[in-house]
Amino acid sequence: MIGDENEEYDIVENIDQFKNSQSGAEVAPAPQENASDDLLPVDDEGMLDPESRSEVEAEKDSHVSESQLSAMVNEMQTIAQGIASLERGFAAKIKYDAGQKETIATLHKELQNYRDGLVFKIMKPILNDLIRLYDDVGRLVDGESGQASADVDRMWRNLNTFQASIEDILNRYGVESYTVSGDDFDG
């Protein structure tokens, strides 16, 4: 080697210029590579100069932005999963509400049937039997009231009381008392 690196570089440059001058082409001098281009400039105390410091911070910000972007993507995925979960919940609630609506409609129909006389239809045979019993007791009292005896008289009063009790029961169920000519009851 001849001297230091810069002298060696100058020699190589001079040789290239010489060759090019022989060929007639003019060559621009080769750029000098500086090993310090990749390094950040520092001051005498080893601190970054303010201009270089802003470049470093900008580079950090770009890394922060990437991490923030990643966090935002994760958050958006979480939100999307939450929305999907809500959609499933809404679908289940709608299905549940439809079942509830069907149950309410069924109960309403049953209530209407009761109002339309279903209860009376069920109770009609019992009421008819009570009416027959009332009529039978009435015929018994009317047919035998001619005998005069203290025991028989007490028995007739008891039968009249029994007949009045049956009439009260029938009245509570909406059956009105009336008299018809003839003995036939068609219940």
PDB file of C-alpha atoms in Angstrom, residues 1-156:
ATOM      1  CA  MET A   1       0.000   0.000   0.000  1.00  0.00           C
ATOM      2  CA  ILE A   2       1.045   3.454  -0.702  1.00  0.00           C
ATOM      3  CA  GLY A   3       0.088   5.854   2.078  1.00  0.00           C
ATOM      4  CA  ASP A   4      -3.436   5.822   3.418  1.00  0.00           C
ATOM      5  CA  GLU A   5      -6.765   4.764   1.885  1.00  0.00           C
ATOM      6  CA  ASN A   6      -7.526   8.129   0.288  1.00  0.00           C
ATOM      7  CA  GLU A   7      -4.285   8.095  -1.633  1.00  0.00           C
ATOM      8  CA  GLU A   8      -5.024   4.582  -2.831  1.00  0.00           C
ATOM      9  CA  TYR A   9      -8.442   5.695  -4.008  1.00  0.00           C
ATOM     10  CA  ASP A  10      -6.954   8.661  -5.852  1.00  0.00           C
ATOM     11  CA  ILE A  11      -4.566   6.375  -7.678  1.00  0.00           C
ATOM     12  CA  VAL A  12      -7.401   4.089  -8.815  1.00  0.00           C
ATOM     13  CA  GLU A  13      -9.332   7.135  -9.945  1.00  0.00           C
ATOM     14  CA  ASN A  14      -6.382   8.465 -11.875  1.00  0.00           C
ATOM     15  CA  ILE A  15      -5.913   5.132 -13.597  1.00  0.00           C
ATOM     16  CA  ASP A  16      -9.568   5.070 -14.644  1.00  0.00           C
ATOM     17  CA  GLN A  17      -9.286   8.606 -15.987  1.00  0.00           C
ATOM     18  CA  PHE A  18      -6.173   7.693 -17.906  1.00  0.00           C
ATOM     19  CA  LYS A  19      -7.857   4.694 -19.529  1.00  0.00           C
ATOM     20  CA  ASN A  20     -10.892   6.725 -20.478  1.00  0.00           C
ATOM     21  CA  SER A  21      -8.782   9.498 -21.943  1.00  0.00           C
ATOM     22  CA  GLN A  22      -7.099   6.943 -24.132  1.00  0.00           C
ATOM     23  CA  SER A  23     -10.475   5.751 -25.390  1.00  0.00           C
ATOM     24  CA  GLY A  24     -11.755   9.299 -25.865  1.00  0.00           C
ATOM     25  CA  ALA A  25     -14.649   9.015 -23.400  1.00  0.00           C
ATOM     26  CA  GLU A  26     -14.897  11.351 -20.501  1.00  0.00           C
ATOM     27  CA  VAL A  27     -15.712   9.739 -17.187  1.00  0.00           C
ATOM     28  CA  ALA A  28     -17.152  11.433 -14.161  1.00  0.00           C
ATOM     29  CA  PRO A  29     -15.197  10.915 -11.015  1.00  0.00           C
ATOM     30  CA  ALA A  30     -16.419   7.975  -8.912  1.00  0.00           C
ATOM     31  CA  PRO A  31     -18.310   8.980  -5.819  1.00  0.00           C
ATOM     32  CA  GLN A  32     -16.408   8.658  -2.649  1.00  0.00           C
ATOM     33  CA  GLU A  33     -17.947   6.242  -0.288  1.00  0.00           C
ATOM     34  CA  ASN A  34     -18.076   7.373   3.263  1.00  0.00           C
ATOM     35  CA  ALA A  35     -18.360   4.679   5.876  1.00  0.00           C
ATOM     36  CA  SER A  36     -20.038   7.152   8.151  1.00  0.00           C
ATOM     37  CA  ASP A  37     -23.098   7.480   5.797  1.00  0.00           C
ATOM     38  CA  ASP A  38     -24.778   4.557   7.551  1.00  0.00           C
ATOM     39  CA  LEU A  39     -24.012   5.945  10.988  1.00  0.00           C
ATOM     40  CA  LEU A  40     -26.008   8.680  12.640  1.00  0.00           C
ATOM     41  CA  PRO A  41     -24.154  11.940  13.184  1.00  0.00           C
ATOM     42  CA  VAL A  42     -23.257  12.648  16.795  1.00  0.00           C
ATOM     43  CA  ASP A  43     -21.890  15.708  18.499  1.00  0.00           C
ATOM     44  CA  ASP A  44     -18.678  15.926  20.537  1.00  0.00           C
ATOM     45  CA  GLU A  45     -20.382  14.464  23.593  1.00  0.00           C
ATOM     46  CA  GLY A  46     -21.655  11.413  21.702  1.00  0.00           C
ATOM     47  CA  MET A  47     -25.255  12.705  21.562  1.00  0.00           C
ATOM     48  CA  LEU A  48     -27.356  12.730  18.403  1.00  0.00           C
ATOM     49  CA  ASP A  49     -27.688  16.102  16.799  1.00  0.00           C
ATOM     50  CA  PRO A  50     -31.288  17.485  16.816  1.00  0.00           C
ATOM     51  CA  GLU A  51     -31.886  16.827  13.109  1.00  0.00           C
ATOM     52  CA  SER A  52     -30.822  13.189  13.406  1.00  0.00           C
ATOM     53  CA  ARG A  53     -32.866  12.804  16.566  1.00  0.00           C
ATOM     54  CA  SER A  54     -36.086  13.700  14.673  1.00  0.00           C
ATOM     55  CA  GLU A  55     -35.228  11.070  12.023  1.00  0.00           C
ATOM     56  CA  VAL A  56     -34.839   8.432  14.737  1.00  0.00           C
ATOM     57  CA  GLU A  57     -38.113   9.477  16.346  1.00  0.00           C
ATOM     58  CA  ALA A  58     -39.868   9.339  12.960  1.00  0.00           C
ATOM     59  CA  GLU A  59     -38.544   5.817  12.495  1.00  0.00           C
ATOM     60  CA  LYS A  60     -39.819   4.882  15.966  1.00  0.00           C
ATOM     61  CA  ASP A  61     -43.180   6.442  15.117  1.00  0.00           C
ATOM     62  CA  SER A  62     -43.435   4.281  12.007  1.00  0.00           C
ATOM     63  CA  HIS A  63     -42.823   1.202  14.171  1.00  0.00           C
ATOM     64  CA  VAL A  64     -45.383   2.439  16.681  1.00  0.00           C
ATOM     65  CA  SER A  65     -47.818   2.992  13.847  1.00  0.00           C
ATOM     66  CA  GLU A  66     -47.351  -0.595  12.724  1.00  0.00           C
ATOM     67  CA  SER A  67     -47.968  -1.867  16.240  1.00  0.00           C
ATOM     68  CA  GLN A  68     -50.948   0.442  16.552  1.00  0.00           C
ATOM     69  CA  LEU A  69     -52.211  -0.836  13.223  1.00  0.00           C
ATOM     70  CA  SER A  70     -51.841  -4.397  14.437  1.00  0.00           C
ATOM     71  CA  ALA A  71     -53.685  -3.519  17.641  1.00  0.00           C
ATOM     72  CA  MET A  72     -56.457  -1.856  15.642  1.00  0.00           C
ATOM     73  CA  VAL A  73     -56.795  -4.926  13.405  1.00  0.00           C
ATOM     74  CA  ASN A  74     -57.049  -7.126  16.497  1.00  0.00           C
ATOM     75  CA  GLU A  75     -59.606  -4.772  18.009  1.00  0.00           C
ATOM     76  CA  MET A  76     -61.645  -4.772  14.790  1.00  0.00           C
ATOM     77  CA  GLN A  77     -61.589  -8.573  14.742  1.00  0.00           C
ATOM     78  CA  THR A  78     -62.795  -8.576  18.341  1.00  0.00           C
ATOM     79  CA  ILE A  79     -65.572  -6.147  17.420  1.00  0.00           C
ATOM     80  CA  ALA A  80     -66.538  -8.302  14.423  1.00  0.00           C
ATOM     81  CA  GLN A  81     -66.700 -11.357  16.677  1.00  0.00           C
ATOM     82  CA  GLY A  82     -68.829  -9.374  19.124  1.00  0.00           C
ATOM     83  CA  ILE A  83     -71.199  -8.329  16.345  1.00  0.00           C
ATOM     84  CA  ALA A  84     -71.466 -11.937  15.161  1.00  0.00           C
ATOM     85  CA  SER A  85     -72.222 -12.995  18.731  1.00  0.00           C
ATOM     86  CA  LEU A  86     -74.903 -10.302  18.986  1.00  0.00           C
ATOM     87  CA  GLU A  87     -76.434 -11.479  15.704  1.00  0.00           C
ATOM     88  CA  ARG A  88     -76.604 -15.031  17.050  1.00  0.00           C
ATOM     89  CA  GLY A  89     -78.138 -13.707  20.268  1.00  0.00           C
ATOM     90  CA  PHE A  90     -80.707 -11.665  18.357  1.00  0.00           C
ATOM     91  CA  ALA A  91     -81.627 -14.676  16.226  1.00  0.00           C
ATOM     92  CA  ALA A  92     -82.093 -16.798  19.357  1.00  0.00           C
ATOM     93  CA  LYS A  93     -84.182 -14.050  20.983  1.00  0.00           C
ATOM     94  CA  ILE A  94     -86.355 -13.732  17.881  1.00  0.00           C
ATOM     95  CA  LYS A  95     -86.878 -17.501  17.879  1.00  0.00           C
ATOM     96  CA  TYR A  96     -87.707 -17.422  21.610  1.00  0.00           C
ATOM     97  CA  ASP A  97     -90.125 -14.519  21.121  1.00  0.00           C
ATOM     98  CA  ALA A  98     -91.850 -16.398  18.290  1.00  0.00           C
ATOM     99  CA  GLY A  99     -92.362 -19.351  20.646  1.00  0.00           C
ATOM    100  CA  GLN A 100     -93.694 -17.009  23.325  1.00  0.00           C
ATOM    101  CA  LYS A 101     -96.044 -15.420  20.800  1.00  0.00           C
ATOM    102  CA  GLU A 102     -97.332 -18.857  19.804  1.00  0.00           C
ATOM    103  CA  THR A 103     -97.883 -19.778  23.463  1.00  0.00           C
ATOM    104  CA  ILE A 104     -99.768 -16.545  24.102  1.00  0.00           C
ATOM    105  CA  ALA A 105    -101.928 -17.131  21.022  1.00  0.00           C
ATOM    106  CA  THR A 106    -102.760 -20.643  22.254  1.00  0.00           C
ATOM    107  CA  LEU A 107    -103.651 -19.372  25.718  1.00  0.00           C
ATOM    108  CA  HIS A 108    -105.808 -16.638  24.214  1.00  0.00           C
ATOM    109  CA  LYS A 109    -107.661 -19.196  22.099  1.00  0.00           C
ATOM    110  CA  GLU A 110    -108.285 -21.340  25.186  1.00  0.00           C
ATOM    111  CA  LEU A 111    -109.625 -18.309  27.031  1.00  0.00           C
ATOM    112  CA  GLN A 112    -111.955 -17.532  24.139  1.00  0.00           C
ATOM    113  CA  ASN A 113    -113.221 -21.123  24.214  1.00  0.00           C
ATOM    114  CA  TYR A 114    -114.040 -20.746  27.895  1.00  0.00           C
ATOM    115  CA  ARG A 115    -115.814 -17.500  27.181  1.00  0.00           C
ATOM    116  CA  ASP A 116    -117.746 -19.121  24.372  1.00  0.00           C
ATOM    117  CA  GLY A 117    -119.319 -21.578  26.788  1.00  0.00           C
ATOM    118  CA  LEU A 118    -116.825 -24.391  27.092  1.00  0.00           C
ATOM    119  CA  VAL A 119    -117.222 -24.308  30.856  1.00  0.00           C
ATOM    120  CA  PHE A 120    -120.975 -24.456  30.519  1.00  0.00           C
ATOM    121  CA  LYS A 121    -120.669 -27.351  28.061  1.00  0.00           C
ATOM    122  CA  ILE A 122    -118.596 -29.258  30.594  1.00  0.00           C
ATOM    123  CA  MET A 123    -120.930 -28.457  33.497  1.00  0.00           C
ATOM    124  CA  LYS A 124    -124.184 -28.977  31.579  1.00  0.00           C
ATOM    125  CA  PRO A 125    -124.578 -32.686  32.516  1.00  0.00           C
ATOM    126  CA  ILE A 126    -124.115 -31.892  36.210  1.00  0.00           C
ATOM    127  CA  LEU A 127    -126.586 -29.029  36.054  1.00  0.00           C
ATOM    128  CA  ASN A 128    -129.131 -31.225  34.232  1.00  0.00           C
ATOM    129  CA  ASP A 129    -128.843 -33.860  36.974  1.00  0.00           C
ATOM    130  CA  LEU A 130    -129.372 -31.227  39.665  1.00  0.00           C
ATOM    131  CA  ILE A 131    -132.454 -29.920  37.821  1.00  0.00           C
ATOM    132  CA  ARG A 132    -133.900 -33.455  37.647  1.00  0.00           C
ATOM    133  CA  LEU A 133    -133.225 -33.942  41.354  1.00  0.00           C
ATOM    134  CA  TYR A 134    -134.953 -30.653  42.124  1.00  0.00           C
ATOM    135  CA  ASP A 135    -137.976 -31.634  40.064  1.00  0.00           C
ATOM    136  CA  ASP A 136    -138.118 -35.109  41.659  1.00  0.00           C
ATOM    137  CA  VAL A 137    -138.020 -33.672  45.158  1.00  0.00           C
ATOM    138  CA  GLY A 138    -140.694 -31.153  44.179  1.00  0.00           C
ATOM    139  CA  ARG A 139    -142.976 -33.908  42.835  1.00  0.00           C
ATOM    140  CA  LEU A 140    -142.399 -35.965  45.962  1.00  0.00           C
ATOM    141  CA  VAL A 141    -143.316 -33.046  48.207  1.00  0.00           C
ATOM    142  CA  ASP A 142    -146.383 -32.166  46.147  1.00  0.00           C
ATOM    143  CA  GLY A 143    -147.617 -35.774  45.918  1.00  0.00           C
ATOM    144  CA  GLU A 144    -147.337 -36.722  49.585  1.00  0.00           C
ATOM    145  CA  SER A 145    -148.237 -33.463  51.337  1.00  0.00           C
ATOM    146  CA  GLY A 146    -151.775 -34.717  52.085  1.00  0.00           C
ATOM    147  CA  GLN A 147    -150.733 -36.999  54.937  1.00  0.00           C
ATOM    148  CA  ALA A 148    -150.828 -35.396  58.363  1.00  0.00           C
ATOM    149  CA  SER A 149    -148.393 -36.661  60.901  1.00  0.00           C
ATOM    150  CA  ALA A 150    -145.748 -34.856  62.951  1.00  0.00           C
ATOM    151  CA  ASP A 151    -142.899 -37.008  61.637  1.00  0.00           C
ATOM    152  CA  VAL A 152    -144.157 -36.827  58.114  1.00  0.00           C
ATOM    153  CA  ASP A 153    -144.610 -33.064  58.430  1.00  0.00           C
ATOM    154  CA  ARG A 154    -140.985 -32.672  59.561  1.00  0.00           C
ATOM    155  CA  MET A 155    -139.857 -34.840  56.661  1.00  0.00           C
ATOM    156  CA  TRP A 156    -141.699 -32.623  54.174  1.00  0.00           C
TER     157      TRP A 156
END
